[in-house]
Structure formats: structure tokens, C-alpha cells
Amino acid sequence: MQTFGLVDEHPIIRLGLQIFLRQHFQEIVIYSSGSLDYFSKLPAQETIDLIIFGLNADSKLNWLKQVEHCKYQYPKAVLIVHGEVLVIETVLQLLKLGVKGIVFKQNDPNELLDCIKKINNGHIYLSPELEKMVHDKIIASKNSNKLLRQNQPGLHVLTLRQYLLATYLIKGMKTSEIARQLKLTASTISSTKSVILKKMKVTNVIELGVVLKNENHSSKNHISKANT
């Protein structure tokens, strides 16, 4: 039995989400409200597994404060943001706050199901448009500041074990899965992950994936040119 929380200022959106989710999840408890204050009134023993937080273009609320409060109040709950208008700066801030899924409201509702499924399997999910925005932002930043070859660290800064761990991370593997694979403790995996992100000068796994992809592509190009 999973417990979902729906937070959206518009009642009709909350109602539509409840109907849609109940059609696809047989065992589910749903709490719905226009603000987070409602959830603080739930019984102390009640836990929320997943919260779908609606960001609306006409919202008068400080969405950043709301998301921060949500993460503080329910640290174990998986947080998905269901937004109308999302710019790259908003997306990056949400990822830094620990949001696991970001989906456009105007997209096919089945995408929300894909998002929940991938998150339950330990992955981070972004709508394809948002994933492209993040990718383009990172590439543009590197090109404009000439970081790709000058300041951006290469794969040589990682040890073999760190590089292997990085490849597992960008595949979306959970910490426990990586720990079993490498025969290490979960705490060692977590601390090594922090070291990798710091060495590669990135803030999250999505950025790390883009950097590794570019570095590997660049290495292949150099090898190809050397053999011609």
C-alpha cells in the first residue's frame, strides 16, 4: 500500500490527478490539498511515500520555499514536481533540492506514470524537453567559458574505482545495488559519490552523465584522428 500526497492550488487538477492515479494503482491512499499545511495535521504515524507538488504559472506562493519545506517536513518522501512553466534555472534548483521527478503538466498524463515507475526503480526522471534543456545549458556553459578543455577536469582526475562508480551512477543504479556490485558499504559509495561530483565540478548525477558522455566522445575522436 502506497500513500500519495497531492499538493496543487487548483481543486480541479487535484481531482483529476486523484481519478487518474486510482485508475492505475489498485492499492493506494491519497491525501490531497491546496497547501502543505493540511499534511501537518495528519496523524503522526501516517507516512507519505510520494508527493506530487504542482507549480502553477499564476501561483502567488514562493515555490522554492514550499519545496524546501516539503523536503524538510517529509525527508523520506519522494518528491515529483508537476509544473506548467519551467525554465532551466527552476529545474536546476529543484534538482539541487533533491526533487526526483519533474514533469510538464501539459504533457500526456501517462508520462506521470512513467515518471513514478522510474523513480520507484531508483532513477531520476525529467520530461524529455527538460532533459534537453539541462543538456543544452551544460554544453552552452562549457562552450561559452571554454571549460571543455581548459577548466573542466577530464576523466584522468578519477581513480579507476571512482570512474566505475560514476558509470553505475549515471545508469541510475541505487546505492545499495552499487555497494553489492563493488562489494563496498553503502556509506563508502555515498562518500565516494560526493568526491566524484566535487572532482568533476558538477552538482548532480545528470550533469555528471553529460560530462562523462562528452569526455568519452572526445576520447574516441582523438583515437580516431590518431589512427587516420
XYZ file of C-alpha atoms in Angstrom:
228
model
C 0.000 0.000 0.000
C 1.456 3.334 -1.103
C 0.467 6.713 0.291
C 0.496 9.669 -2.108
C 0.183 13.350 -1.326
C -1.154 15.795 -3.927
C -0.438 19.498 -3.479
C -1.920 21.926 -6.000
C -3.716 25.237 -5.647
C -6.343 24.264 -8.243
C -9.020 21.806 -6.961
C -9.911 20.546 -10.440
C -6.303 19.487 -11.067
C -6.174 17.653 -7.737
C -9.441 15.879 -8.520
C -8.256 14.893 -11.995
C -4.982 13.524 -10.614
C -6.814 11.501 -7.961
C -9.100 9.895 -10.548
C -6.186 9.202 -12.887
C -3.943 7.696 -10.189
C -6.699 5.477 -8.772
C -7.255 4.068 -12.263
C -3.644 2.883 -12.410
C -2.810 1.999 -8.788
C -5.008 -0.576 -7.077
C -3.632 -0.173 -3.571
C -3.177 3.499 -2.882
C -4.099 6.087 -0.256
C -4.274 9.674 -1.489
C -4.225 12.843 0.598
C -4.977 15.988 -1.365
C -4.785 19.674 -0.520
C -4.061 23.123 -1.881
C -1.190 23.621 0.562
C 1.277 21.715 2.695
C -0.367 22.915 5.921
C -3.014 20.205 5.565
C -0.439 17.402 5.738
C 0.924 18.641 9.061
C -2.497 17.797 10.555
C -2.293 14.115 9.588
C -1.797 11.502 12.346
C 1.810 11.269 13.493
C 2.046 7.614 12.425
C 0.917 8.429 8.874
C 3.778 8.427 6.367
C 3.779 9.859 2.842
C 5.681 7.806 0.266
C 5.372 10.158 -2.684
C 4.308 13.789 -3.049
C 3.240 15.337 -6.351
C 3.727 19.067 -5.999
C 2.009 21.343 -8.530
C 3.768 24.501 -9.723
C 1.355 26.883 -11.422
C 2.122 29.914 -13.567
C -0.414 32.014 -11.627
C 0.789 30.880 -8.206
C 1.241 33.535 -5.533
C 3.299 31.175 -3.378
C 7.076 31.100 -3.122
C 7.565 27.733 -4.841
C 11.185 27.392 -3.669
C 10.224 27.822 -0.021
C 7.333 25.403 -0.497
C 9.556 22.685 -1.957
C 12.209 23.232 0.734
C 9.522 22.954 3.413
C 8.143 19.828 1.772
C 11.574 18.147 1.793
C 12.112 19.185 5.419
C 8.706 18.005 6.609
C 8.808 14.708 4.692
C 12.505 13.835 4.168
C 11.737 10.208 3.249
C 9.033 11.069 0.711
C 9.878 11.053 -2.977
C 9.036 14.437 -4.477
C 7.735 14.975 -8.023
C 7.121 18.454 -9.387
C 4.227 18.785 -11.827
C 4.731 22.199 -13.437
C 3.188 24.462 -16.048
C 6.064 26.798 -16.887
C 9.553 25.561 -16.068
C 12.711 27.387 -17.036
C 16.208 25.915 -16.808
C 17.091 27.849 -13.636
C 13.999 26.446 -11.895
C 14.804 22.906 -12.999
C 18.387 23.092 -11.725
C 17.256 24.497 -8.366
C 14.673 21.740 -7.990
C 17.284 19.062 -8.691
C 19.614 20.589 -6.100
C 16.783 20.411 -3.559
C 16.520 16.669 -4.140
C 13.435 16.545 -6.379
C 13.419 13.149 -8.138
C 10.985 13.854 -10.954
C 9.954 16.942 -12.945
C 7.095 16.671 -15.428
C 5.240 19.230 -17.552
C 1.529 19.430 -16.722
C 0.626 19.891 -20.378
C 2.251 16.599 -21.411
C 0.459 13.254 -21.804
C -0.708 12.101 -18.330
C 0.861 8.689 -18.969
C 4.234 10.419 -18.655
C 3.478 10.902 -14.970
C 3.084 7.125 -14.671
C 6.447 6.624 -16.410
C 7.973 9.129 -14.005
C 6.613 7.310 -10.919
C 7.722 3.929 -12.274
C 11.283 5.074 -12.975
C 11.579 6.811 -9.619
C 10.372 3.662 -7.844
C 13.206 1.849 -9.654
C 15.746 4.335 -8.300
C 16.023 6.671 -11.288
C 15.656 10.440 -11.689
C 13.070 11.479 -14.278
C 12.814 14.650 -16.377
C 10.381 15.305 -19.189
C 12.289 14.963 -22.497
C 12.041 18.720 -23.074
C 13.541 19.406 -19.667
C 16.316 16.857 -20.121
C 17.277 18.609 -23.359
C 17.207 21.986 -21.586
C 19.617 20.730 -18.917
C 21.882 19.175 -21.542
C 21.939 22.343 -23.674
C 22.569 24.521 -20.623
C 25.609 22.493 -19.587
C 27.023 22.422 -23.123
C 26.417 26.149 -23.638
C 28.091 26.948 -20.334
C 31.145 24.898 -21.235
C 31.439 26.365 -24.716
C 30.933 29.986 -23.673
C 33.529 29.745 -20.908
C 35.847 27.378 -22.793
C 35.592 24.916 -19.929
C 35.563 21.791 -22.007
C 39.351 21.802 -22.454
C 40.597 24.484 -20.099
C 38.952 24.333 -16.682
C 36.670 21.303 -16.852
C 38.506 18.344 -15.347
C 38.987 15.271 -17.503
C 38.456 11.650 -16.610
C 42.092 11.424 -15.541
C 41.194 13.066 -12.196
C 39.174 9.975 -11.252
C 40.642 6.745 -9.965
C 39.594 3.536 -11.704
C 37.147 2.703 -8.899
C 35.707 6.227 -8.962
C 35.210 6.059 -12.725
C 33.493 2.681 -12.414
C 31.238 4.036 -9.693
C 30.440 7.073 -11.868
C 29.314 4.833 -14.738
C 26.992 2.971 -12.359
C 25.571 6.244 -11.032
C 24.675 7.629 -14.457
C 22.906 4.359 -15.263
C 20.551 5.146 -12.383
C 21.668 2.318 -10.098
C 20.790 2.614 -6.414
C 23.476 2.998 -3.753
C 22.648 -0.439 -2.333
C 22.966 -2.045 -5.792
C 26.344 -0.415 -6.429
C 27.539 -1.425 -2.964
C 26.728 -5.070 -3.700
C 28.328 -4.859 -7.144
C 31.594 -3.371 -5.842
C 31.495 -5.233 -2.502
C 31.629 -1.974 -0.528
C 29.423 -0.429 2.150
C 26.624 1.954 1.228
C 28.296 4.735 3.233
C 31.506 4.295 1.220
C 29.512 4.576 -2.006
C 27.818 7.768 -0.802
C 31.078 9.417 0.283
C 32.833 8.378 -2.952
C 29.934 9.815 -4.959
C 30.460 13.184 -3.237
C 34.174 13.047 -4.090
C 33.380 12.283 -7.757
C 30.921 15.183 -8.087
C 33.449 17.538 -6.495
C 36.309 16.361 -8.716
C 34.214 16.677 -11.882
C 32.862 20.085 -10.770
C 29.213 19.099 -11.124
C 26.329 19.199 -8.652
C 24.243 16.153 -9.551
C 24.235 12.848 -11.426
C 22.515 14.295 -14.517
C 25.337 16.822 -15.007
C 27.869 14.070 -14.336
C 26.296 11.962 -17.096
C 26.607 14.795 -19.617
C 30.264 15.417 -18.688
C 31.210 11.734 -18.923
C 29.415 11.388 -22.245
C 31.306 14.362 -23.668
C 34.647 13.160 -22.306
C 34.162 9.671 -23.742
C 33.083 11.105 -27.097
C 36.114 13.398 -27.144
C 38.456 10.499 -26.340
C 37.030 8.440 -29.200
C 37.541 11.346 -31.591
C 41.193 11.683 -30.571
C 41.760 7.961 -31.063
C 40.078 8.064 -34.458
C 42.228 11.008 -35.620
C 45.402 9.338 -34.359
C 44.668 6.238 -36.445
C 43.988 8.112 -39.681
